[in-house]
Short mmCIF file of N, CA, C and O in Angstrom, two decimals:
data_model
loop_
_atom_site.label_atom_id
_atom_site.label_comp_id
_atom_site.label_asym_id
_atom_site.label_seq_id
_atom_site.Cartn_x
_atom_site.Cartn_y
_atom_site.Cartn_z
N MET A 1 70.90 93.44 174.80
CA MET A 1 70.75 93.87 176.20
C MET A 1 71.78 95.09 176.56
O MET A 1 72.89 94.92 176.13
N ILE A 2 71.20 96.09 176.96
CA ILE A 2 71.94 97.26 177.30
C ILE A 2 72.69 97.23 178.64
O ILE A 2 72.37 96.14 179.44
N THR A 3 73.64 97.99 179.03
CA THR A 3 74.37 97.86 180.22
C THR A 3 73.65 97.83 181.37
O THR A 3 73.87 97.04 182.34
N SER A 4 72.64 98.63 181.50
CA SER A 4 71.80 98.85 182.73
C SER A 4 71.05 97.45 182.93
O SER A 4 70.83 97.07 184.11
N ASP A 5 70.69 96.77 181.93
CA ASP A 5 70.00 95.34 182.01
C ASP A 5 71.02 94.45 182.53
O ASP A 5 70.63 93.60 183.42
N ILE A 6 72.28 94.61 182.08
CA ILE A 6 73.21 93.55 182.53
C ILE A 6 73.58 93.75 184.02
O ILE A 6 73.49 92.79 184.84
N VAL A 7 73.57 95.08 184.38
CA VAL A 7 73.84 95.32 185.84
C VAL A 7 72.67 94.80 186.65
O VAL A 7 72.91 94.38 187.82
N ALA A 8 71.35 95.15 186.14
CA ALA A 8 70.28 94.77 186.98
C ALA A 8 70.19 93.27 187.06
O ALA A 8 69.94 92.74 188.33
N LYS A 9 70.56 92.44 186.10
CA LYS A 9 70.61 91.02 186.24
C LYS A 9 71.68 90.62 187.21
O LYS A 9 71.51 89.53 188.04
N LEU A 10 72.78 91.14 187.21
CA LEU A 10 73.90 90.85 188.06
C LEU A 10 73.60 91.15 189.41
O LEU A 10 73.73 90.34 190.40
N TRP A 11 72.95 92.33 189.63
CA TRP A 11 72.50 92.68 191.26
C TRP A 11 71.42 91.75 191.73
O TRP A 11 71.54 91.47 192.86
N ASN A 12 70.60 91.49 190.82
CA ASN A 12 69.47 90.43 191.19
C ASN A 12 70.09 89.16 191.62
O ASN A 12 69.77 88.60 192.74
N ALA A 13 71.07 88.56 190.80
CA ALA A 13 71.81 87.49 191.28
C ALA A 13 72.52 87.67 192.56
O ALA A 13 72.64 86.79 193.47
N CYS A 14 73.12 88.79 192.77
CA CYS A 14 73.88 89.11 193.94
C CYS A 14 72.93 89.14 195.22
O CYS A 14 73.37 88.68 196.40
N ASN A 15 71.79 89.69 194.95
CA ASN A 15 70.80 89.74 196.07
C ASN A 15 70.35 88.30 196.51
O ASN A 15 70.14 88.13 197.74
N ILE A 16 70.23 87.48 195.54
CA ILE A 16 69.80 86.20 196.00
C ILE A 16 70.99 85.49 196.75
O ILE A 16 70.72 84.84 197.55
N LEU A 17 72.25 85.70 196.18
CA LEU A 17 73.36 85.14 196.98
C LEU A 17 73.45 85.68 198.35
O LEU A 17 73.72 84.89 199.19
N LYS A 18 73.16 87.15 198.48
CA LYS A 18 73.33 87.78 199.73
C LYS A 18 72.20 87.03 200.76
O LYS A 18 72.55 86.77 202.04
N ASP A 19 71.04 86.82 200.25
CA ASP A 19 69.84 86.27 201.08
C ASP A 19 70.25 84.72 201.37
O ASP A 19 69.68 84.25 202.50
N ASP A 20 71.10 84.09 200.68
CA ASP A 20 71.47 82.80 201.04
C ASP A 20 72.68 82.61 201.95
O ASP A 20 73.00 81.54 202.34
N GLY A 21 73.15 83.73 202.40
CA GLY A 21 74.21 83.70 203.38
C GLY A 21 75.57 83.40 202.84
O GLY A 21 76.37 82.85 203.44
N VAL A 22 75.86 83.81 201.54
CA VAL A 22 77.11 83.54 200.86
C VAL A 22 78.22 84.29 201.39
O VAL A 22 78.02 85.58 201.70
N THR A 23 79.51 83.90 201.52
CA THR A 23 80.63 84.60 202.03
C THR A 23 81.06 85.53 200.81
O THR A 23 80.63 85.49 199.65
N CYS A 24 81.82 86.54 201.22
CA CYS A 24 82.30 87.48 200.22
C CYS A 24 83.07 86.91 199.20
O CYS A 24 82.89 87.30 197.94
N HIS A 25 83.93 86.04 199.40
CA HIS A 25 84.60 85.29 198.44
C HIS A 25 83.74 84.54 197.47
O HIS A 25 83.91 84.55 196.24
N GLN A 26 82.88 83.85 198.05
CA GLN A 26 81.82 83.07 197.21
C GLN A 26 81.08 84.04 196.33
O GLN A 26 80.78 83.80 195.29
N TYR A 27 80.67 85.23 196.97
CA TYR A 27 79.92 86.29 196.32
C TYR A 27 80.66 86.82 195.05
O TYR A 27 80.15 86.85 193.90
N VAL A 28 82.00 87.07 195.28
CA VAL A 28 82.76 87.58 194.13
C VAL A 28 82.84 86.45 193.04
O VAL A 28 82.74 86.62 191.84
N THR A 29 83.17 85.16 193.54
CA THR A 29 83.40 84.13 192.58
C THR A 29 81.95 83.94 191.79
O THR A 29 81.99 83.60 190.59
N GLU A 30 80.86 83.86 192.46
CA GLU A 30 79.46 83.60 191.84
C GLU A 30 79.46 84.84 190.79
O GLU A 30 78.77 84.47 189.59
N SER A 31 79.59 86.02 191.34
CA SER A 31 79.33 87.17 190.39
C SER A 31 80.11 87.05 189.03
O SER A 31 79.61 87.34 188.02
N THR A 32 81.42 86.75 189.24
CA THR A 32 82.25 86.62 188.06
C THR A 32 81.55 85.41 187.13
O THR A 32 81.74 85.63 186.09
N CYS A 33 81.39 84.36 187.75
CA CYS A 33 80.84 83.19 186.97
C CYS A 33 79.76 83.67 186.29
O CYS A 33 79.33 83.08 185.07
N ARG A 34 78.84 84.34 186.91
CA ARG A 34 77.44 84.85 186.30
C ARG A 34 77.58 85.73 185.09
O ARG A 34 77.03 85.66 184.11
N LEU A 35 78.81 86.68 185.22
CA LEU A 35 79.08 87.52 184.13
C LEU A 35 79.60 86.64 182.92
O LEU A 35 79.11 86.92 181.80
N LEU A 36 80.40 85.83 183.27
CA LEU A 36 81.03 84.93 182.23
C LEU A 36 79.81 84.03 181.56
O LEU A 36 79.80 83.92 180.28
N SER A 37 78.97 83.64 182.37
CA SER A 37 77.88 82.83 181.68
C SER A 37 76.92 83.73 180.87
O SER A 37 76.60 83.20 179.90
N MET A 38 76.64 84.97 181.24
CA MET A 38 75.96 85.76 180.43
C MET A 38 76.71 86.06 179.27
O MET A 38 75.87 85.95 178.13
N LYS A 39 78.02 86.23 179.15
CA LYS A 39 78.65 86.49 177.89
C LYS A 39 78.54 85.22 177.03
O LYS A 39 78.19 85.37 175.85
N TYR A 40 78.83 84.09 177.62
CA TYR A 40 78.83 82.89 176.81
C TYR A 40 77.49 82.36 176.26
O TYR A 40 77.43 81.69 175.26
N THR A 41 76.49 82.61 177.01
CA THR A 41 75.12 82.23 176.61
C THR A 41 74.56 83.44 175.69
O THR A 41 73.19 83.33 175.47
N LYS A 42 75.23 84.42 175.38
CA LYS A 42 74.71 85.57 174.76
C LYS A 42 73.75 86.25 175.20
O LYS A 42 72.87 86.79 174.47
N GLU A 43 73.58 86.39 176.40
CA GLU A 43 72.58 87.24 177.11
C GLU A 43 73.09 88.70 176.93
O GLU A 43 72.26 89.74 176.90
N ILE A 44 74.47 88.87 176.71
CA ILE A 44 74.95 90.13 176.21
C ILE A 44 74.89 90.19 174.81
O ILE A 44 75.62 89.32 174.16
N ASP A 45 73.93 90.87 174.23
CA ASP A 45 73.70 90.84 173.01
C ASP A 45 74.77 91.06 171.82
O ASP A 45 75.48 92.05 172.01
N VAL A 46 74.97 90.32 170.87
CA VAL A 46 75.88 90.52 169.92
C VAL A 46 75.10 90.01 168.51
O VAL A 46 74.42 88.92 168.61
N ALA A 47 74.95 91.01 167.63
CA ALA A 47 74.21 90.68 166.55
C ALA A 47 74.78 89.48 165.74
O ALA A 47 75.93 89.37 165.71
N SER A 48 74.03 88.70 165.00
CA SER A 48 74.37 87.63 164.17
C SER A 48 73.86 87.76 162.86
O SER A 48 72.78 88.51 162.54
N LEU A 49 74.50 87.15 161.86
CA LEU A 49 74.11 87.18 160.44
C LEU A 49 74.32 85.80 159.87
O LEU A 49 75.25 85.20 160.10
N VAL A 50 73.25 85.35 159.22
CA VAL A 50 73.33 84.16 158.44
C VAL A 50 73.26 84.38 156.96
O VAL A 50 72.35 85.14 156.50
N VAL A 51 74.25 83.93 156.17
CA VAL A 51 74.22 84.12 154.70
C VAL A 51 74.04 82.83 153.96
O VAL A 51 74.69 81.75 154.19
N ARG A 52 72.92 82.86 153.20
CA ARG A 52 72.49 81.47 152.55
C ARG A 52 72.81 81.69 151.06
O ARG A 52 72.97 82.84 150.52
N ASN A 53 72.84 80.53 150.53
CA ASN A 53 73.07 80.42 148.92
C ASN A 53 74.33 81.21 148.51
O ASN A 53 74.28 82.07 147.48
N VAL A 54 75.37 80.80 149.18
CA VAL A 54 76.67 81.36 148.66
C VAL A 54 77.40 80.40 147.82
O VAL A 54 77.29 79.06 148.16
N ASP A 55 77.89 80.64 146.68
CA ASP A 55 78.58 79.78 145.71
C ASP A 55 79.69 79.12 146.27
O ASP A 55 80.48 79.86 147.15
N GLU A 56 79.92 77.79 146.11
CA GLU A 56 80.97 77.14 146.72
C GLU A 56 82.38 77.79 146.42
O GLU A 56 83.18 77.73 147.30
N VAL A 57 82.56 78.43 145.22
CA VAL A 57 83.80 79.00 144.86
C VAL A 57 83.94 80.17 146.01
O VAL A 57 85.29 80.44 146.40
N VAL A 58 82.99 80.92 146.30
CA VAL A 58 83.14 81.99 147.20
C VAL A 58 83.42 81.55 148.56
O VAL A 58 84.36 82.11 149.24
N VAL A 59 82.88 80.36 148.91
CA VAL A 59 83.03 79.87 150.30
C VAL A 59 84.44 79.35 150.41
O VAL A 59 85.24 79.59 151.39
N LEU A 60 84.94 78.61 149.33
CA LEU A 60 86.29 78.12 149.35
C LEU A 60 87.25 79.26 149.35
O LEU A 60 88.30 79.33 150.11
N ALA A 61 87.00 80.29 148.62
CA ALA A 61 87.93 81.58 148.56
C ALA A 61 87.92 82.25 150.04
O ALA A 61 89.05 82.66 150.49
N LEU A 62 86.79 82.24 150.61
CA LEU A 62 86.79 82.78 152.05
C LEU A 62 87.68 81.95 152.91
O LEU A 62 88.23 82.46 153.77
N LYS A 63 87.43 80.63 152.94
CA LYS A 63 88.33 79.78 153.85
C LYS A 63 89.73 79.89 153.40
O LYS A 63 90.56 79.93 154.38
N GLN A 64 90.11 79.93 152.17
CA GLN A 64 91.69 80.10 151.87
C GLN A 64 92.14 81.46 152.48
O GLN A 64 93.23 81.54 152.96
N LEU A 65 91.40 82.50 152.24
CA LEU A 65 91.84 83.73 152.65
C LEU A 65 91.91 83.70 154.29
O LEU A 65 92.74 84.34 154.78
N ALA A 66 90.82 83.18 154.88
CA ALA A 66 90.87 83.01 156.40
C ALA A 66 92.16 82.35 156.76
O ALA A 66 92.94 82.82 157.85
N ALA A 67 92.37 81.25 156.11
CA ALA A 67 93.66 80.43 156.47
C ALA A 67 94.92 81.24 156.41
O ALA A 67 95.87 81.15 157.22
N SER A 68 95.01 82.08 155.35
CA SER A 68 96.14 82.86 155.19
C SER A 68 96.33 83.82 156.18
O SER A 68 97.44 84.36 156.35
N HIS A 69 95.17 84.35 156.87
CA HIS A 69 95.38 85.33 157.86
C HIS A 69 95.30 84.69 159.19
O HIS A 69 95.35 85.16 160.27
N GLY A 70 95.26 83.32 159.28
CA GLY A 70 95.35 82.67 160.58
C GLY A 70 93.93 82.69 161.44
O GLY A 70 93.98 82.71 162.59
N ARG A 71 92.96 82.87 160.66
CA ARG A 71 91.67 83.07 161.29
C ARG A 71 90.58 82.07 160.79
O ARG A 71 90.84 81.28 159.65
N SER A 72 89.45 81.86 161.46
CA SER A 72 88.42 80.96 161.12
C SER A 72 87.56 81.71 159.84
O SER A 72 87.79 83.06 159.82
N ALA A 73 86.87 81.04 159.06
CA ALA A 73 86.18 81.86 158.16
C ALA A 73 85.16 82.69 158.68
O ALA A 73 84.95 83.65 158.09
N GLU A 74 84.50 82.35 159.71
CA GLU A 74 83.61 83.29 160.43
C GLU A 74 84.31 84.54 160.86
O GLU A 74 83.75 85.70 160.59
N ALA A 75 85.42 84.52 161.41
CA ALA A 75 86.32 85.68 161.73
C ALA A 75 86.66 86.49 160.46
O ALA A 75 86.64 87.86 160.52
N GLU A 76 87.02 85.71 159.50
CA GLU A 76 87.55 86.54 158.19
C GLU A 76 86.26 87.18 157.72
O GLU A 76 86.36 88.27 157.24
N HIS A 77 85.11 86.66 157.65
CA HIS A 77 83.75 87.13 157.21
C HIS A 77 83.49 88.51 157.98
O HIS A 77 83.26 89.47 157.37
N ARG A 78 83.76 88.39 159.24
CA ARG A 78 83.39 89.62 160.10
C ARG A 78 84.42 90.73 159.88
O ARG A 78 83.91 91.87 159.64
N GLU A 79 85.66 90.39 159.55
CA GLU A 79 86.65 91.43 159.22
C GLU A 79 86.42 91.95 157.86
O GLU A 79 86.50 93.22 157.58
N ILE A 80 86.07 91.17 156.80
CA ILE A 80 85.55 91.67 155.59
C ILE A 80 84.44 92.67 155.61
O ILE A 80 84.57 93.75 155.01
N LEU A 81 83.46 92.31 156.38
CA LEU A 81 82.35 93.18 156.54
C LEU A 81 82.61 94.47 157.25
O LEU A 81 82.21 95.57 156.79
N ARG A 82 83.49 94.33 158.32
CA ARG A 82 83.89 95.48 158.89
C ARG A 82 84.75 96.53 158.13
O ARG A 82 84.62 97.77 158.14
N SER A 83 85.80 95.90 157.32
CA SER A 83 86.63 96.73 156.57
C SER A 83 85.80 97.34 155.46
O SER A 83 86.19 98.56 154.89
N VAL A 84 84.88 96.84 154.92
CA VAL A 84 84.13 97.50 153.71
C VAL A 84 83.06 98.42 154.25
O VAL A 84 82.87 99.46 153.60
N LEU A 85 82.38 97.98 155.32
CA LEU A 85 81.20 98.83 155.79
C LEU A 85 81.63 99.90 156.82
O LEU A 85 80.84 100.98 156.99
N ILE A 86 82.59 99.70 157.64
CA ILE A 86 82.97 100.74 158.50
C ILE A 86 84.08 101.34 158.31
O ILE A 86 85.21 100.99 158.47
N ARG A 87 84.01 102.51 157.61
CA ARG A 87 85.08 103.31 156.96
C ARG A 87 85.14 104.53 157.79
O ARG A 87 84.06 105.12 158.23
N PRO A 88 86.35 105.15 157.76
CA PRO A 88 86.52 106.44 158.31
C PRO A 88 85.62 107.59 157.56
O PRO A 88 85.49 107.39 156.40
N LYS A 89 85.23 108.54 158.26
CA LYS A 89 84.42 109.56 157.54
C LYS A 89 85.27 110.23 156.56
O LYS A 89 86.65 110.44 156.69
N ARG A 90 84.79 110.34 155.22
CA ARG A 90 85.44 111.08 154.22
C ARG A 90 85.58 112.49 154.54
O ARG A 90 84.84 113.04 155.03
N ARG A 91 86.87 112.99 154.29
CA ARG A 91 87.11 114.51 154.40
C ARG A 91 86.65 115.32 153.34
O ARG A 91 86.47 114.87 152.17
N SER A 92 86.08 116.46 153.74
CA SER A 92 85.73 117.42 152.60
C SER A 92 86.77 118.05 151.74
O SER A 92 88.09 117.92 152.33
N VAL A 93 86.58 118.61 150.72
CA VAL A 93 87.75 119.21 149.90
C VAL A 93 88.20 120.32 150.63
O VAL A 93 89.41 120.35 150.56
N ALA A 94 87.50 121.15 151.45
CA ALA A 94 88.04 122.14 152.23
C ALA A 94 89.07 121.56 153.35
O ALA A 94 89.99 122.16 153.57
N GLU A 95 88.57 120.50 153.88
CA GLU A 95 89.54 119.69 154.84
C GLU A 95 90.77 119.35 154.16
O GLU A 95 91.96 119.49 154.86
N VAL A 96 90.71 118.72 153.10
CA VAL A 96 91.98 118.30 152.37
C VAL A 96 92.82 119.42 152.03
O VAL A 96 94.14 119.50 152.21
N LEU A 97 92.26 120.41 151.38
CA LEU A 97 93.05 121.59 150.98
C LEU A 97 93.59 122.40 152.29
O LEU A 97 94.81 122.83 152.23
N SER A 98 92.93 122.46 153.30
CA SER A 98 93.53 123.18 154.54
C SER A 98 94.59 122.26 155.16
O SER A 98 95.38 122.99 155.93
N SER A 99 94.66 120.98 154.91
CA SER A 99 95.54 120.08 155.59
C SER A 99 96.87 120.17 154.88
O SER A 99 97.90 119.67 155.18
N MET A 100 96.96 120.82 153.44
CA MET A 100 98.13 120.73 152.77
C MET A 100 99.08 121.74 153.23
O MET A 100 98.72 122.78 153.84
N PRO A 101 100.35 121.51 153.31
CA PRO A 101 101.34 122.36 153.85
C PRO A 101 101.65 123.55 153.04
O PRO A 101 101.50 123.45 151.74
N HIS A 102 102.13 124.61 153.53
CA HIS A 102 102.31 125.74 152.74
C HIS A 102 103.68 125.47 152.21
O HIS A 102 104.80 125.52 152.93
N ILE A 103 103.95 125.60 150.85
CA ILE A 103 105.17 125.36 150.16
C ILE A 103 105.78 126.34 149.41
O ILE A 103 106.56 126.48 148.75
N GLY A 104 105.07 127.60 149.55
CA GLY A 104 105.66 128.78 148.79
C GLY A 104 104.52 129.75 148.58
O GLY A 104 103.31 129.49 148.74
N ASP A 105 104.88 130.80 148.06
CA ASP A 105 103.93 131.88 147.62
C ASP A 105 103.61 131.71 146.14
O ASP A 105 104.15 131.22 145.42
N ASP A 106 102.37 132.46 145.76
CA ASP A 106 102.01 132.33 144.45
C ASP A 106 103.00 132.72 143.44
O ASP A 106 103.12 132.07 142.36
N ALA A 107 103.77 133.68 143.75
CA ALA A 107 104.71 134.17 142.95
C ALA A 107 105.85 133.13 142.58
O ALA A 107 106.47 133.04 141.48
N ASP A 108 106.14 132.30 143.57
CA ASP A 108 107.09 131.15 143.42
C ASP A 108 106.60 130.23 142.27
O ASP A 108 107.48 129.42 141.62
N PHE A 109 105.33 130.30 141.89
CA PHE A 109 104.82 129.23 140.84
C PHE A 109 104.49 130.07 139.57
O PHE A 109 103.95 129.33 138.70
N ASN A 110 104.81 131.21 139.44
CA ASN A 110 104.43 132.00 138.26
C ASN A 110 105.56 131.70 137.19
O ASN A 110 106.73 132.09 137.22
N PHE A 111 105.24 131.02 136.16
CA PHE A 111 106.09 130.58 135.13
C PHE A 111 106.09 131.57 134.04
O PHE A 111 106.86 131.41 133.06
N ARG A 112 105.10 132.32 133.99
CA ARG A 112 104.95 133.38 132.93
C ARG A 112 106.00 134.52 133.06
O ARG A 112 105.95 135.06 134.14
N ASN A 113 106.50 134.98 131.97
CA ASN A 113 107.22 136.15 132.07
C ASN A 113 106.29 137.37 131.64
O ASN A 113 106.00 137.22 130.47
N GLY A 114 106.07 138.22 132.43
CA GLY A 114 105.10 139.19 131.71
C GLY A 114 105.38 140.52 132.03
O GLY A 114 105.12 141.47 131.73
#
């Protein structure tokens, strides 16, 4: 669900409340509850992934790694996927070379006596 869909759903709920003669305080409370409800019932889309046929050794290793980081196995799985798949853009050779500091002239590195 995109932001405009969320806003439309919230405004629709607000119009219903307004038509029912709800006070301003009740209006804010109900709107907040509606947003929270949308979040927890996953009306606000978050992609999910189910992984099947995982070796028990891998599952155990995931659980141990998660425990060492103080996270659930699911949170650890998300972090592993994020760290492996979402990497910063690699810099080009030109960008790397241009970022090197100037440390001397070519003559400073001429070891040949000529």
